[in-house]
């Protein structure tokens, strides 16, 4: 059963084709990788899936229904959550509030009951606070709950962003270079963390990575983009030995 | 009941007591300033909601105040008052015979401001909120022009005179306290947090499932409501209103309060509203002729505003956080402050 399918999605910015006719098929419960050199169009793919951009061509299906024309907040409501390549936390707010805010869309209470603190609201609010604390416990950020999000060390901010995305109760989680800026040891730990998340929260995961090595051991399937074109797909082993992929990554040091 | 709640209620009782004492001891002139301070608390907090919580930039506060002021005034005026005011052109028949008490009239004033706020903001917020500042500024000027020209509705440039001065300390500060409580409760709620998420990073907020349009519009509508309420209170304090009262200068005053107090801080806005209102009165002499003993400065009307404008620029340039930044004076922070003091005292 596939949870997300893209059909020939293309994104053009003026004369530049950032993504050209991409077909993704993500099976439920899987961890899938999307790799490629810088500027290959990976983030643009995320922006199309999450409704930030509407594809110039093609269509996107989540659970069999087209989501191409939906606004970002409605796509989140349907069950797709994401993180950003350049961390975008609510910096001035506390770690706990960052996670609480992600529950707002499923709170289903009007502003009147919220401000008046009517029982129907306060009940839901305490449930949200409890859920948020549990989530912070799960990802190991409990001790920072009252700190400003921007005061966390870099790696913990990445984790918080993942926790915040999980709080929207997604079925598909999109991670944009979650290991960026981490050393090899931290990257390995993060990949273990990603595996744990999938099990604990029963989400499918589509993950962008710039460095091939990082996700080789985690992903069941990998798509390789180069200049917007899908040049290879398959298992880690298949992709690694594909001459086109080797060529695309040649000349790219790091 | 929790200990904090008891302290909170105690604090409110204390404030009410102080206000009651002031109310019975101050002279008329000082009472007017006290009332004005309460009204500016309401106005400052309403702009702080739009600007400090939701991160929207509105320059139309005076317009929404005008709507609240005129609506409530037309509703509280007696039939005879209306007849004597509208001597150039008679008032439209459907308004001529309406007369109601102050409280419902004020609420209706707030509601009409809120409805118009929604109507003006909706098309803009759907497109790009960068234009909100310009559109609201334009709107408030247009309202003024309309009010100057709709003789049979607003009495035009002549304004409305002889309104009953219902606004007293219980009204102005009662509503100010309710507004303060409302703002604290709103900010603590899921909606308030959603507003602040939008202010912090709207792209991230939207990807967390927050409907940007709906929430921005909600913040703007509530802010317009309180601006209308503030306008109604002001009208019934002054006893006279005319379109000139609601020039951009009025918006500027409120903006000044919010910026000086720390954009986003409730307690900062409250303190700043009181200080600015009192300072505006105390510094009134600056507008007149000043005799320094060795030289005499001829009167320059508007000197006060020059001073406040310079202050505003200094804050914006060197001290963007204002008085409080986004922080608050809370029971917690007071407790900490007090404990630190005790510690220091014990050491010395
Ligand atoms: N909003 C945009 N407008 C114009 N060009 C864009 C925009 N977003 C991305 N691009 C371009 O699309 C290409 C792919 O970018 P991106 O998807 O960010 O690559 P990656 O994430 O793989 O590094 C780049 O050449 C980039 O400059
Ligand atoms: Mg990218």
XYZ file of C-alpha atoms and ligand atoms in Angstrom:
630
model
C 0.000 0.000 0.000
C 1.510 3.347 -0.888
C 0.808 6.364 1.245
C 2.211 9.021 -1.076
C 2.492 9.051 -4.817
C 3.659 11.841 -7.078
C 2.876 11.672 -10.757
C 5.283 13.457 -13.027
C 5.582 16.493 -10.794
C 7.477 19.355 -12.373
C 8.379 22.702 -10.872
C 9.536 25.577 -12.996
C 10.781 28.908 -11.678
C 10.778 31.172 -14.708
C 13.216 29.522 -17.074
C 14.654 27.158 -14.474
C 13.217 23.679 -14.141
C 13.987 22.789 -10.534
C 12.205 19.439 -10.640
C 11.350 17.603 -13.853
C 8.721 14.871 -14.019
C 9.390 13.162 -10.720
C 7.507 9.992 -9.766
C 7.747 9.070 -6.121
C 6.001 6.102 -4.561
C 6.276 5.809 -0.820
C 5.007 2.664 0.827
C 3.225 2.837 4.128
C 5.540 2.292 7.093
C 8.723 2.745 5.081
C 11.727 5.031 5.339
C 12.596 6.471 1.960
C 15.559 8.661 1.050
C 15.787 11.505 -1.431
C 19.394 12.362 -2.207
C 21.288 14.472 -4.663
C 23.891 17.212 -4.851
C 23.182 20.743 -3.692
C 20.619 22.517 -5.853
C 19.275 19.247 -7.260
C 15.698 20.190 -6.373
C 15.159 18.126 -3.205
C 13.742 20.884 -1.031
C 11.548 21.959 -3.921
C 10.010 18.481 -3.904
C 9.126 18.928 -0.215
C 7.679 22.337 -0.912
C 5.430 20.845 -3.579
C 4.276 17.969 -1.385
C 3.477 20.290 1.525
C 1.639 22.828 -0.604
C 4.132 25.678 -0.319
C 4.453 25.512 -4.122
C 1.865 24.175 -6.530
C 3.551 21.943 -9.123
C 3.699 23.422 -12.635
C 2.729 19.980 -13.904
C 1.750 16.623 -12.489
C -0.238 15.615 -9.453
C 0.327 14.464 -5.875
C -1.746 11.813 -4.129
C -1.855 11.223 -0.412
C -3.831 8.139 0.521
C -5.166 8.082 -3.010
C -6.547 11.647 -2.931
C -5.022 14.558 -4.811
C -3.553 17.186 -2.490
C -2.032 19.299 -5.218
C -4.360 22.248 -4.748
C -4.495 22.253 -0.950
C -2.969 24.946 1.238
C -0.116 23.929 3.533
C -2.160 23.936 6.742
C -4.766 21.624 5.237
C -2.088 19.225 4.049
C -0.726 19.129 7.589
C -4.236 18.405 8.805
C -4.474 15.489 6.384
C -1.378 13.989 7.968
C 1.838 15.210 6.383
C 4.346 17.053 8.589
C 7.790 18.382 7.818
C 10.989 19.852 9.152
C 13.058 22.511 7.442
C 16.575 22.484 6.075
C 17.322 25.693 7.959
C 15.724 25.044 11.320
C 12.556 27.080 11.731
C 11.556 26.833 15.362
C 9.478 29.428 17.175
C 12.679 30.794 18.637
C 11.363 33.102 21.324
C 8.904 30.562 22.714
C 9.672 27.744 25.098
C 10.457 24.198 24.015
C 7.141 23.051 25.487
C 5.164 25.797 23.735
C 6.745 24.845 20.412
C 5.224 21.396 20.793
C 1.922 22.638 22.240
C 1.400 24.906 19.220
C 1.622 21.917 16.904
C -1.434 20.470 18.654
C -3.518 23.562 17.951
C -4.888 22.283 14.649
C -6.415 19.211 16.285
C -7.696 21.014 19.372
C -11.079 21.800 17.866
C -12.180 24.464 20.322
C -13.365 27.965 19.565
C -11.613 31.102 20.747
C -14.444 32.034 23.073
C -14.206 28.863 25.166
C -10.428 29.157 25.042
C -10.300 32.683 26.480
C -13.122 32.070 28.956
C -11.455 28.805 29.920
C -14.702 26.881 29.715
C -14.486 23.249 30.867
C -14.709 21.906 27.328
C -11.532 23.813 26.495
C -9.546 23.307 29.704
C -10.079 19.563 29.475
C -8.606 19.505 25.977
C -5.827 21.852 27.028
C -4.654 19.645 29.877
C -4.696 16.663 27.531
C -2.526 18.598 25.061
C -0.050 19.618 27.751
C 0.213 16.021 28.917
C 0.698 14.754 25.363
C 3.359 17.397 24.730
C 5.244 16.470 27.886
C 5.082 12.812 26.948
C 6.461 13.633 23.532
C 9.331 15.644 25.005
C 10.055 12.725 27.314
C 10.052 10.355 24.331
C 12.589 12.387 22.399
C 14.693 13.200 25.438
C 14.070 16.927 25.665
C 12.124 16.934 28.919
C 14.794 18.735 30.906
C 14.701 21.669 28.480
C 10.933 22.116 28.461
C 10.939 25.631 29.930
C 13.960 26.914 27.999
C 13.685 29.188 25.011
C 13.868 27.106 21.833
C 16.742 29.210 20.514
C 18.842 28.443 23.596
C 19.069 24.720 22.787
C 22.263 23.348 21.276
C 22.061 22.810 17.543
C 21.470 19.057 17.552
C 18.701 19.387 20.142
C 17.013 22.051 18.022
C 16.891 19.552 15.164
C 15.307 17.032 17.510
C 12.794 19.572 18.758
C 11.807 20.359 15.205
C 11.147 16.674 14.628
C 9.169 16.445 17.874
C 7.116 19.472 16.880
C 6.322 17.886 13.520
C 5.313 14.656 15.266
C 2.942 16.597 17.506
C 0.725 17.339 14.515
C 0.094 13.557 14.487
C 1.271 12.902 10.948
C 1.190 9.660 8.999
C 3.986 10.832 6.744
C 6.973 12.750 8.061
C 9.250 14.719 5.738
C 12.725 15.460 7.074
C 14.854 17.969 5.173
C 18.535 17.241 5.837
C 18.048 16.414 9.506
C 21.748 15.585 9.880
C 23.043 18.800 8.328
C 25.793 20.328 10.406
C 26.287 17.229 12.527
C 29.493 15.259 12.917
C 29.529 11.572 11.845
C 28.864 10.305 15.361
C 25.864 12.597 15.812
C 24.590 11.626 12.355
C 24.636 7.947 13.264
C 22.740 8.657 16.475
C 20.195 10.695 14.583
C 19.564 7.867 12.132
C 18.927 5.529 15.067
C 16.527 8.146 16.389
C 14.693 8.243 13.057
C 14.289 4.468 13.112
C 12.891 4.628 16.625
C 10.413 7.302 15.654
C 9.020 5.247 12.865
C 8.325 2.385 15.226
C 6.989 4.439 18.114
C 4.803 6.816 16.132
C 3.917 4.520 13.240
C 4.833 7.101 10.596
C 6.265 6.698 7.138
C 9.319 8.850 6.565
C 10.716 10.595 3.518
C 14.119 12.017 4.262
C 16.352 14.332 2.282
C 20.053 13.937 2.679
C 22.920 15.596 0.992
C 25.538 13.046 2.006
C 24.769 9.613 0.633
C 26.568 7.683 3.364
C 24.396 8.964 6.180
C 21.179 7.329 5.056
C 22.487 4.231 3.340
C 21.819 2.054 6.348
C 18.369 3.425 7.153
C 16.383 3.730 3.965
C 14.586 0.879 2.291
C 14.419 2.835 -0.908
C 16.357 5.786 -2.255
C 15.608 8.256 -5.024
C 18.470 10.209 -6.552
C 17.908 13.636 -8.038
C 20.372 15.528 -10.194
C 19.444 18.854 -11.764
C 15.810 18.084 -11.042
C 15.887 14.755 -12.853
C 15.404 11.429 -11.109
C 18.541 9.612 -12.316
C 18.192 6.493 -10.181
C 16.034 4.718 -7.632
C 16.271 1.514 -5.694
C 17.925 0.003 -2.656
C 21.000 1.584 -1.114
C 23.178 -1.006 -2.791
C 21.669 -0.487 -6.236
C 21.906 3.249 -6.032
C 25.456 3.263 -4.744
C 26.709 1.264 -7.644
C 24.774 3.056 -10.324
C 27.264 4.738 -12.673
C 24.995 7.754 -13.175
C 24.883 8.357 -9.448
C 28.625 8.010 -9.107
C 29.047 10.510 -11.894
C 26.599 12.985 -10.349
C 28.470 12.846 -7.086
C 31.896 13.004 -8.799
C 33.475 16.364 -8.649
C 31.376 17.035 -5.603
C 33.846 16.727 -2.776
C 32.812 16.363 0.870
C -8.325 27.269 45.084
C -4.666 27.448 44.173
C -2.396 29.822 46.032
C -1.565 31.748 42.851
C -5.209 32.380 42.150
C -5.694 33.756 45.648
C -2.749 36.091 45.158
C -4.123 37.113 41.760
C -7.531 37.943 43.144
C -5.873 39.737 46.059
C -3.882 41.804 43.592
C -6.999 42.765 41.651
C -8.803 43.701 44.881
C -5.817 45.844 45.850
C -5.817 47.630 42.495
C -9.562 48.211 42.745
C -9.132 49.619 46.253
C -6.389 52.000 45.145
C -8.550 53.134 42.235
C -11.518 53.646 44.563
C -9.405 55.779 46.888
C -8.056 57.804 43.957
C -11.573 58.161 42.640
C -12.808 59.746 45.840
C -9.791 61.961 46.563
C -8.596 63.287 43.198
C -9.865 66.521 41.695
C -11.685 66.712 38.396
C -8.599 67.412 36.337
C -6.625 64.518 37.802
C -9.623 62.217 37.476
C -9.758 63.015 33.797
C -6.133 61.961 33.433
C -6.800 58.783 35.392
C -9.718 57.976 33.101
C -7.643 58.748 30.061
C -4.912 56.409 31.325
C -7.457 53.586 31.649
C -8.693 54.213 28.124
C -5.145 54.210 26.759
C -4.546 50.893 28.513
C -7.446 49.427 26.509
C -6.207 51.033 23.285
C -2.590 50.049 23.823
C -3.510 46.449 24.581
C -5.682 46.196 21.497
C -2.860 47.351 19.240
C -0.457 45.128 21.149
C -2.661 42.162 20.282
C -2.584 42.954 16.573
C 1.031 43.980 16.462
C 2.779 42.318 19.377
C 0.992 38.964 19.440
C 0.125 38.357 15.820
C 2.921 40.418 14.245
C 0.600 42.395 11.973
C 1.295 46.036 11.345
C -1.811 48.175 11.562
C -1.883 51.951 11.362
C -5.649 52.313 11.400
C -6.398 52.420 15.082
C -7.839 55.934 15.011
C -10.327 54.818 12.352
C -11.686 51.994 14.488
C -11.793 54.282 17.501
C -13.799 56.796 15.482
C -16.295 54.109 14.550
C -16.702 53.037 18.173
C -16.941 56.643 19.342
C -19.565 57.725 16.814
C -21.631 54.546 17.018
C -21.870 54.650 20.796
C -22.460 58.410 20.889
C -25.320 58.224 18.395
C -26.855 55.456 20.459
C -26.638 57.159 23.858
C -27.747 60.623 22.738
C -31.313 61.481 23.651
C -33.848 62.496 21.031
C -33.607 66.100 22.176
C -29.790 66.084 22.087
C -29.870 64.804 18.555
C -32.300 67.491 17.497
C -30.154 70.267 18.895
C -26.943 68.831 17.428
C -28.239 68.208 13.931
C -29.459 71.719 13.198
C -27.851 72.048 9.764
C -29.286 68.849 8.399
C -31.634 66.574 10.347
C -30.427 63.152 11.441
C -31.556 60.112 9.455
C -34.940 58.973 10.750
C -33.903 55.458 11.816
C -31.355 56.910 14.259
C -33.422 59.841 15.471
C -35.441 57.952 18.042
C -32.938 55.397 19.318
C -31.645 55.934 22.812
C -29.982 53.345 24.998
C -27.783 53.093 28.106
C -24.020 53.498 27.828
C -22.938 49.882 28.291
C -24.872 48.326 25.394
C -24.067 51.352 23.230
C -20.362 50.876 23.928
C -20.547 47.158 23.132
C -22.321 47.857 19.872
C -19.635 50.457 19.093
C -16.999 47.763 19.595
C -18.913 45.271 17.475
C -19.376 47.679 14.572
C -15.638 48.448 14.674
C -14.916 44.711 14.686
C -17.174 44.049 11.696
C -15.587 46.867 9.713
C -12.152 45.666 10.797
C -12.939 42.243 9.391
C -14.262 43.659 6.146
C -11.210 45.838 5.569
C -8.612 43.285 6.638
C -10.005 40.167 4.956
C -9.124 41.042 1.353
C -5.685 42.304 2.357
C -4.760 39.411 4.606
C -5.690 37.010 1.844
C -3.085 38.611 -0.390
C -0.055 39.986 1.408
C -0.040 41.421 4.868
C 2.814 43.785 3.970
C 0.140 46.074 2.626
C -1.911 46.004 5.792
C -0.204 49.058 7.278
C -0.861 51.190 4.231
C -4.397 49.910 3.723
C -5.393 50.496 7.350
C -3.816 53.946 7.323
C -5.794 54.748 4.199
C -8.912 53.288 5.738
C -8.736 55.442 8.850
C -8.273 58.584 6.759
C -11.188 57.582 4.538
C -13.383 57.047 7.592
C -12.537 60.562 8.686
C -13.439 62.000 5.298
C -16.676 60.026 5.235
C -17.598 61.184 8.734
C -16.906 64.771 7.725
C -19.293 64.501 4.813
C -22.187 62.414 6.036
C -24.021 65.323 7.638
C -27.252 63.476 8.367
C -25.420 60.591 10.016
C -22.484 62.139 11.885
C -23.223 65.855 11.755
C -20.068 66.301 9.626
C -17.285 68.590 10.739
C -19.472 70.061 13.474
C -19.143 66.844 15.393
C -21.357 65.706 18.234
C -21.525 67.885 21.313
C -22.975 67.633 24.766
C -22.637 63.860 25.121
C -23.376 62.639 28.611
C -20.051 61.990 30.323
C -20.729 58.443 31.366
C -17.056 57.470 31.442
C -15.915 57.453 35.039
C -13.210 55.512 36.840
C -15.332 52.376 37.349
C -16.061 52.304 33.607
C -12.624 53.183 32.246
C -10.596 51.111 34.670
C -13.191 48.366 34.990
C -12.919 47.797 31.278
C -9.155 48.263 31.366
C -8.864 45.504 33.986
C -11.193 43.235 32.021
C -9.100 43.872 28.926
C -5.897 43.037 30.802
C -7.413 39.774 32.047
C -8.702 39.003 28.567
C -5.247 39.522 27.048
C -3.507 37.322 29.630
C -6.067 34.588 29.162
C -5.902 34.862 25.383
C -2.149 34.679 25.327
C -2.094 31.654 27.571
C -4.606 29.868 25.360
C -3.972 27.750 22.329
C -5.117 30.630 20.107
C -2.725 33.114 21.684
C 0.103 30.660 21.159
C -0.936 30.214 17.546
C -0.820 34.010 17.106
C 2.678 34.118 18.522
C 3.773 31.245 16.320
C 2.677 33.286 13.309
C 4.639 36.261 14.615
C 7.747 34.125 15.128
C 7.713 32.325 11.790
C 4.641 32.229 9.584
C 6.031 29.576 7.242
C 6.652 27.208 10.134
C 3.294 28.090 11.725
C 1.455 27.248 8.535
C 3.289 23.963 8.236
C 2.163 23.189 11.798
C -1.377 23.333 10.486
C -2.249 26.858 11.568
C -4.598 28.585 9.143
C -2.730 31.867 8.709
C -5.595 33.784 7.177
C -8.115 32.756 9.793
C -5.854 33.523 12.733
C -4.564 36.849 11.455
C -8.109 37.929 10.742
C -9.194 36.813 14.198
C -6.440 38.827 15.888
C -7.254 41.864 13.799
C -10.984 41.609 14.473
C -10.545 41.345 18.239
C -8.082 44.236 18.164
C -10.579 46.369 16.230
C -13.279 45.511 18.744
C -11.229 46.828 21.649
C -10.241 49.901 19.637
C -13.947 50.587 19.160
C -14.573 50.150 22.887
C -11.720 52.562 23.632
C -13.220 55.071 21.195
C -16.609 54.803 22.910
C -15.051 55.400 26.328
C -13.118 58.380 25.007
C -16.215 59.928 23.427
C -18.117 59.729 26.689
C -15.191 61.145 28.627
C -14.671 64.155 26.390
C -18.355 64.851 25.861
C -17.549 66.110 22.376
C -16.302 64.309 19.304
C -15.499 65.454 15.798
C -13.636 63.904 12.875
C -10.449 65.875 13.601
C -10.013 64.047 16.898
C -9.267 60.857 14.997
C -6.353 62.006 12.919
C -3.204 59.919 12.509
C -1.855 61.568 15.649
C -4.273 59.442 17.665
C -2.921 56.236 16.134
C 0.569 57.554 16.738
C -0.108 57.990 20.447
C -1.247 54.395 20.773
C 1.676 53.147 18.713
C 4.024 55.122 20.939
C 2.590 53.407 24.007
C 3.033 49.934 22.537
C 6.569 50.548 21.278
C 7.752 52.171 24.503
C 6.196 49.417 26.598
C 7.774 46.610 24.601
C 5.894 45.207 21.623
C 4.291 41.980 22.777
C 4.324 42.637 26.513
C 1.004 43.086 28.315
C 2.381 44.540 31.551
C 4.791 46.704 29.548
C 1.914 48.166 27.548
C -0.122 48.851 30.689
C 2.720 50.656 32.451
C 3.610 52.571 29.325
C -0.025 53.632 28.773
C -0.211 55.131 32.243
C 3.210 56.797 32.078
C 2.678 58.252 28.597
C -0.787 59.582 29.459
C 0.490 61.287 32.587
C 3.623 62.561 30.822
C 1.537 64.051 28.013
C -0.284 66.120 30.614
C 2.705 66.999 32.744
C 4.671 68.102 29.694
C 1.842 70.257 28.422
C 3.890 73.346 29.403
C 6.300 72.519 26.567
C 3.673 73.643 24.061
C 3.395 77.048 25.688
C 5.853 79.865 26.163
C 8.726 78.758 28.362
C 10.524 81.280 30.540
C 13.939 79.908 31.465
C 14.852 83.005 33.478
C 17.749 84.006 31.248
C 15.790 83.493 28.035
C 12.220 83.054 26.875
C 11.246 80.424 24.316
C 8.191 81.502 22.400
C 5.364 78.984 22.408
C 5.708 76.209 19.829
C 2.487 74.169 19.607
C 3.330 70.512 19.075
C 6.584 70.672 21.031
C 5.399 67.773 23.191
C 4.856 65.588 20.168
C 8.326 66.440 18.907
C 9.729 65.242 22.203
C 7.714 62.016 22.092
C 8.652 61.431 18.466
C 12.320 61.789 19.314
C 11.845 59.391 22.199
C 10.152 56.921 19.860
C 13.012 57.170 17.378
C 15.588 56.654 20.119
C 13.762 53.542 21.321
C 13.454 52.154 17.812
C 17.120 52.873 17.053
C 18.824 51.887 20.280
C 16.409 50.007 22.462
C 13.979 48.048 20.305
C 12.766 46.033 23.270
C 11.134 49.019 24.898
C 10.475 48.817 28.597
C 9.739 45.111 28.889
C 10.666 43.462 25.601
C 8.266 40.546 25.375
C 8.625 39.767 29.051
C 6.008 40.251 31.702
C 5.905 41.190 35.316
C 4.288 38.083 36.754
C 3.913 36.558 40.180
C 6.852 34.282 39.344
C 9.164 37.051 38.239
C 8.191 39.179 41.238
C 8.865 36.252 43.547
C 12.326 35.784 42.066
C 13.085 39.476 42.299
C 12.012 39.533 45.921
C 14.059 36.459 46.806
C 17.171 37.932 45.176
C 16.691 41.074 47.210
C 16.447 39.119 50.417
C 19.607 37.201 49.534
C 21.485 40.392 48.806
C 20.178 41.921 52.005
C 21.360 38.908 54.012
C 24.866 39.150 52.540
C 25.433 42.814 53.240
N 11.330 30.011 -4.949
C 12.293 29.803 -5.862
N 12.446 30.660 -6.885
C 13.402 30.464 -7.822
N 14.255 29.449 -7.808
C 14.167 28.541 -6.834
C 13.180 28.679 -5.788
N 13.312 27.634 -4.927
C 14.332 26.904 -5.401
N 14.845 27.423 -6.528
C 15.936 26.876 -7.341
O 15.631 25.538 -7.600
C 16.816 24.751 -7.578
C 16.644 23.624 -6.586
O 16.669 24.132 -5.283
P 16.422 23.233 -4.005
O 15.181 22.474 -4.190
O 16.504 24.109 -2.814
O 17.682 22.269 -4.046
P 18.226 21.254 -2.951
O 17.281 21.244 -1.806
O 18.309 19.946 -3.666
O 19.589 21.727 -2.574
C 17.958 25.687 -7.238
O 18.607 26.061 -8.433
C 17.260 26.851 -6.613
O 17.988 28.033 -6.816
Mg 17.567 21.738 0.126
